[in-house]
Amino acid sequence: MGDRKQARDEEFQSFVIGRWPRLMRTAFLLTGEQHAAEDLVQSTLERVYVAWRKVGSADDPEAYVRRVMINAHARRHRRRLKEFLAPRDDSGLVREMPDTGDRIAQADDRSALLKALAHLPARQREAVVLRYWEDLTETQTAEAMGCSVGTVKSNTAKGIAKLRAVPGLAETVTQGGLK
């Protein structure tokens, strides 16, 4: 019994170490603050650890964890937690290091994009983040958000349209991979 628990703990630890940067990036894009992102990832991992036997044997454990994170974020949002993607004074802002090949990292003004993203309603922001930063399919995004593919399409289209309406972002949104 102890060996199985130790093996499960090691499997969970390996999962966390391998996925931490991506989970943090997603959480940061959802919450807009480094500390809030860390809290979101930690609370997500707490929930996942308790059910790791089920999660670890799932076809796609990362998708399961992402769904738990989206649900946790939605619960916090419902409590009317204020979210800001960029503080007024960004001198203390910890800069995210983009993954290699991250098309969004090629944007001329990443700060402007993050600020514009902060003004999207939560569901539109979730859809845009999951579809374009996480590069999920519409089906995977729908599963993560707990909604239909049509809702994902609608929220994504509305979110991209709002981003394109921001002066100076239209070119970035089109060329940066957010089509």
Short mmCIF file of C-alpha atoms in Angstrom, two decimals:
data_model
loop_
_atom_site.label_atom_id
_atom_site.label_comp_id
_atom_site.label_asym_id
_atom_site.label_seq_id
_atom_site.Cartn_x
_atom_site.Cartn_y
_atom_site.Cartn_z
CA MET A 1 0.00 0.00 0.00
CA GLY A 2 2.77 2.45 0.90
CA ASP A 3 4.65 1.68 -2.33
CA ARG A 4 1.59 2.48 -4.44
CA LYS A 5 1.06 5.77 -2.63
CA GLN A 6 4.71 6.67 -3.07
CA ALA A 7 4.55 5.79 -6.78
CA ARG A 8 1.37 7.88 -7.15
CA ASP A 9 3.03 10.80 -5.34
CA GLU A 10 6.08 10.55 -7.61
CA GLU A 11 3.83 10.44 -10.70
CA PHE A 12 1.97 13.55 -9.47
CA GLN A 13 5.22 15.34 -8.71
CA SER A 14 6.55 14.52 -12.17
CA PHE A 15 3.33 15.83 -13.74
CA VAL A 16 3.51 19.09 -11.78
CA ILE A 17 7.18 19.68 -12.60
CA GLY A 18 6.57 19.06 -16.29
CA ARG A 19 3.43 21.20 -16.55
CA TRP A 20 4.14 24.01 -14.07
CA PRO A 21 5.24 26.68 -16.61
CA ARG A 22 2.24 26.10 -18.85
CA LEU A 23 -0.20 26.01 -15.93
CA MET A 24 1.27 29.27 -14.61
CA ARG A 25 1.03 30.93 -18.01
CA THR A 26 -2.61 29.95 -18.39
CA ALA A 27 -3.42 31.03 -14.85
CA PHE A 28 -1.67 34.38 -15.36
CA LEU A 29 -3.60 35.04 -18.54
CA LEU A 30 -6.86 34.20 -16.76
CA THR A 31 -6.22 36.17 -13.56
CA GLY A 32 -3.86 38.92 -14.70
CA GLU A 33 -1.71 38.90 -11.59
CA GLN A 34 1.29 36.77 -10.72
CA HIS A 35 0.16 36.11 -7.14
CA ALA A 36 -3.41 35.33 -8.17
CA ALA A 37 -2.06 32.97 -10.84
CA GLU A 38 0.09 31.17 -8.28
CA ASP A 39 -2.91 30.86 -5.96
CA LEU A 40 -5.07 29.52 -8.79
CA VAL A 41 -2.49 26.91 -9.79
CA GLN A 42 -1.92 25.86 -6.17
CA SER A 43 -5.63 25.48 -5.42
CA THR A 44 -6.07 23.58 -8.68
CA LEU A 45 -3.22 21.21 -7.83
CA GLU A 46 -4.63 20.68 -4.33
CA ARG A 47 -7.91 19.50 -5.82
CA VAL A 48 -6.16 17.38 -8.42
CA TYR A 49 -3.83 15.72 -5.90
CA VAL A 50 -6.77 14.43 -3.86
CA ALA A 51 -8.15 12.74 -6.99
CA TRP A 52 -4.79 11.88 -8.60
CA ARG A 53 -5.59 8.16 -8.93
CA LYS A 54 -8.53 9.07 -11.18
CA VAL A 55 -6.76 12.01 -12.89
CA GLY A 56 -3.49 10.16 -13.52
CA SER A 57 -5.29 7.30 -15.23
CA ALA A 58 -7.37 9.61 -17.44
CA ASP A 59 -6.72 9.71 -21.19
CA ASP A 60 -5.54 13.32 -20.96
CA PRO A 61 -4.62 14.35 -17.39
CA GLU A 62 -3.59 17.82 -18.56
CA ALA A 63 -7.07 18.46 -19.97
CA TYR A 64 -8.59 17.34 -16.66
CA VAL A 65 -6.33 19.72 -14.72
CA ARG A 66 -7.10 22.56 -17.14
CA ARG A 67 -10.84 21.98 -16.57
CA VAL A 68 -10.36 22.09 -12.81
CA MET A 69 -8.43 25.37 -13.22
CA ILE A 70 -11.12 26.95 -15.42
CA ASN A 71 -13.81 25.93 -12.92
CA ALA A 72 -11.80 27.33 -9.99
CA HIS A 73 -11.27 30.60 -11.88
CA ALA A 74 -14.98 30.81 -12.74
CA ARG A 75 -15.90 30.32 -9.07
CA ARG A 76 -13.56 33.14 -8.06
CA HIS A 77 -14.90 35.37 -10.83
CA ARG A 78 -18.44 34.77 -9.66
CA ARG A 79 -17.41 36.10 -6.28
CA ARG A 80 -16.62 39.34 -8.10
CA LEU A 81 -12.89 39.16 -7.54
CA LYS A 82 -11.37 42.09 -9.41
CA GLU A 83 -8.84 41.07 -12.00
CA PHE A 84 -6.22 43.18 -13.68
CA LEU A 85 -3.87 41.92 -16.37
CA ALA A 86 -1.52 44.85 -15.91
CA PRO A 87 -1.27 47.15 -12.92
CA ARG A 88 -1.29 50.90 -13.55
CA ASP A 89 2.37 51.00 -12.62
CA ASP A 90 3.97 47.94 -14.20
CA SER A 91 7.38 48.50 -12.56
CA GLY A 92 6.75 45.57 -10.20
CA LEU A 93 5.21 43.35 -12.86
CA VAL A 94 7.01 40.07 -13.36
CA ARG A 95 7.43 39.57 -17.08
CA GLU A 96 6.28 36.28 -18.54
CA MET A 97 8.92 34.48 -20.56
CA PRO A 98 7.27 33.26 -23.79
CA ASP A 99 7.70 29.71 -24.98
CA THR A 100 9.80 29.31 -28.08
CA GLY A 101 7.48 29.29 -31.05
CA ASP A 102 4.85 31.30 -29.16
CA ARG A 103 3.27 33.40 -31.95
CA ILE A 104 1.86 35.83 -29.43
CA ALA A 105 5.40 36.61 -28.21
CA GLN A 106 6.04 38.12 -31.64
CA ALA A 107 3.53 40.90 -30.99
CA ASP A 108 5.13 44.33 -31.03
CA ASP A 109 3.33 45.50 -27.94
CA ARG A 110 2.60 42.57 -25.65
CA SER A 111 1.64 44.95 -22.86
CA ALA A 112 -1.10 46.53 -24.97
CA LEU A 113 -2.42 43.09 -25.87
CA LEU A 114 -2.54 42.02 -22.22
CA LYS A 115 -4.32 45.23 -21.24
CA ALA A 116 -6.86 44.74 -24.01
CA LEU A 117 -7.32 41.12 -22.95
CA ALA A 118 -8.05 42.34 -19.40
CA HIS A 119 -11.05 44.28 -20.68
CA LEU A 120 -12.73 41.22 -22.21
CA PRO A 121 -15.53 39.56 -20.25
CA ALA A 122 -14.31 36.46 -18.39
CA ARG A 123 -15.83 33.86 -20.76
CA GLN A 124 -14.47 35.62 -23.86
CA ARG A 125 -11.05 35.90 -22.22
CA GLU A 126 -11.12 32.20 -21.30
CA ALA A 127 -12.05 31.23 -24.86
CA VAL A 128 -9.34 33.42 -26.44
CA VAL A 129 -6.67 32.25 -23.97
CA LEU A 130 -7.46 28.57 -24.40
CA ARG A 131 -7.84 28.73 -28.20
CA TYR A 132 -4.87 30.93 -29.04
CA TRP A 133 -2.40 30.87 -26.16
CA GLU A 134 -2.95 27.23 -25.26
CA ASP A 135 -3.63 26.29 -28.90
CA LEU A 136 -6.54 24.02 -28.01
CA THR A 137 -9.10 22.89 -30.53
CA GLU A 138 -12.65 24.17 -30.25
CA THR A 139 -13.71 20.82 -28.82
CA GLN A 140 -10.93 20.82 -26.20
CA THR A 141 -11.76 24.42 -25.28
CA ALA A 142 -15.45 23.54 -24.93
CA GLU A 143 -14.55 20.65 -22.64
CA ALA A 144 -12.26 22.88 -20.53
CA MET A 145 -14.88 25.61 -20.25
CA GLY A 146 -17.80 23.21 -19.74
CA CYS A 147 -19.84 24.56 -22.62
CA SER A 148 -20.74 23.75 -26.21
CA VAL A 149 -18.47 24.21 -29.22
CA GLY A 150 -20.88 26.85 -30.50
CA THR A 151 -20.45 28.84 -27.29
CA VAL A 152 -16.67 28.64 -27.71
CA LYS A 153 -16.95 29.85 -31.30
CA SER A 154 -19.21 32.70 -30.28
CA ASN A 155 -17.08 33.81 -27.31
CA THR A 156 -13.87 33.54 -29.33
CA ALA A 157 -15.28 35.53 -32.24
CA LYS A 158 -16.63 38.25 -29.96
CA GLY A 159 -13.36 38.41 -28.02
CA ILE A 160 -11.22 38.65 -31.15
CA ALA A 161 -13.56 41.30 -32.57
CA LYS A 162 -13.16 43.37 -29.40
CA LEU A 163 -9.37 42.97 -29.54
CA ARG A 164 -9.34 44.03 -33.19
CA ALA A 165 -11.34 47.15 -32.28
CA VAL A 166 -8.59 48.37 -29.94
CA PRO A 167 -6.53 51.04 -31.74
CA GLY A 168 -3.09 49.69 -32.65
CA LEU A 169 -3.99 46.07 -31.93
CA ALA A 170 -5.80 45.22 -35.16
CA GLU A 171 -2.56 44.41 -36.97
CA THR A 172 -1.13 42.52 -33.99
CA VAL A 173 -4.27 40.42 -33.58
CA THR A 174 -4.31 39.48 -37.25
CA GLN A 175 -0.58 38.91 -37.74
CA GLY A 176 0.15 37.56 -34.27
CA GLY A 177 -1.91 34.45 -34.80
CA LEU A 178 -5.27 35.58 -33.42
CA LYS A 179 -7.33 35.22 -36.58
#
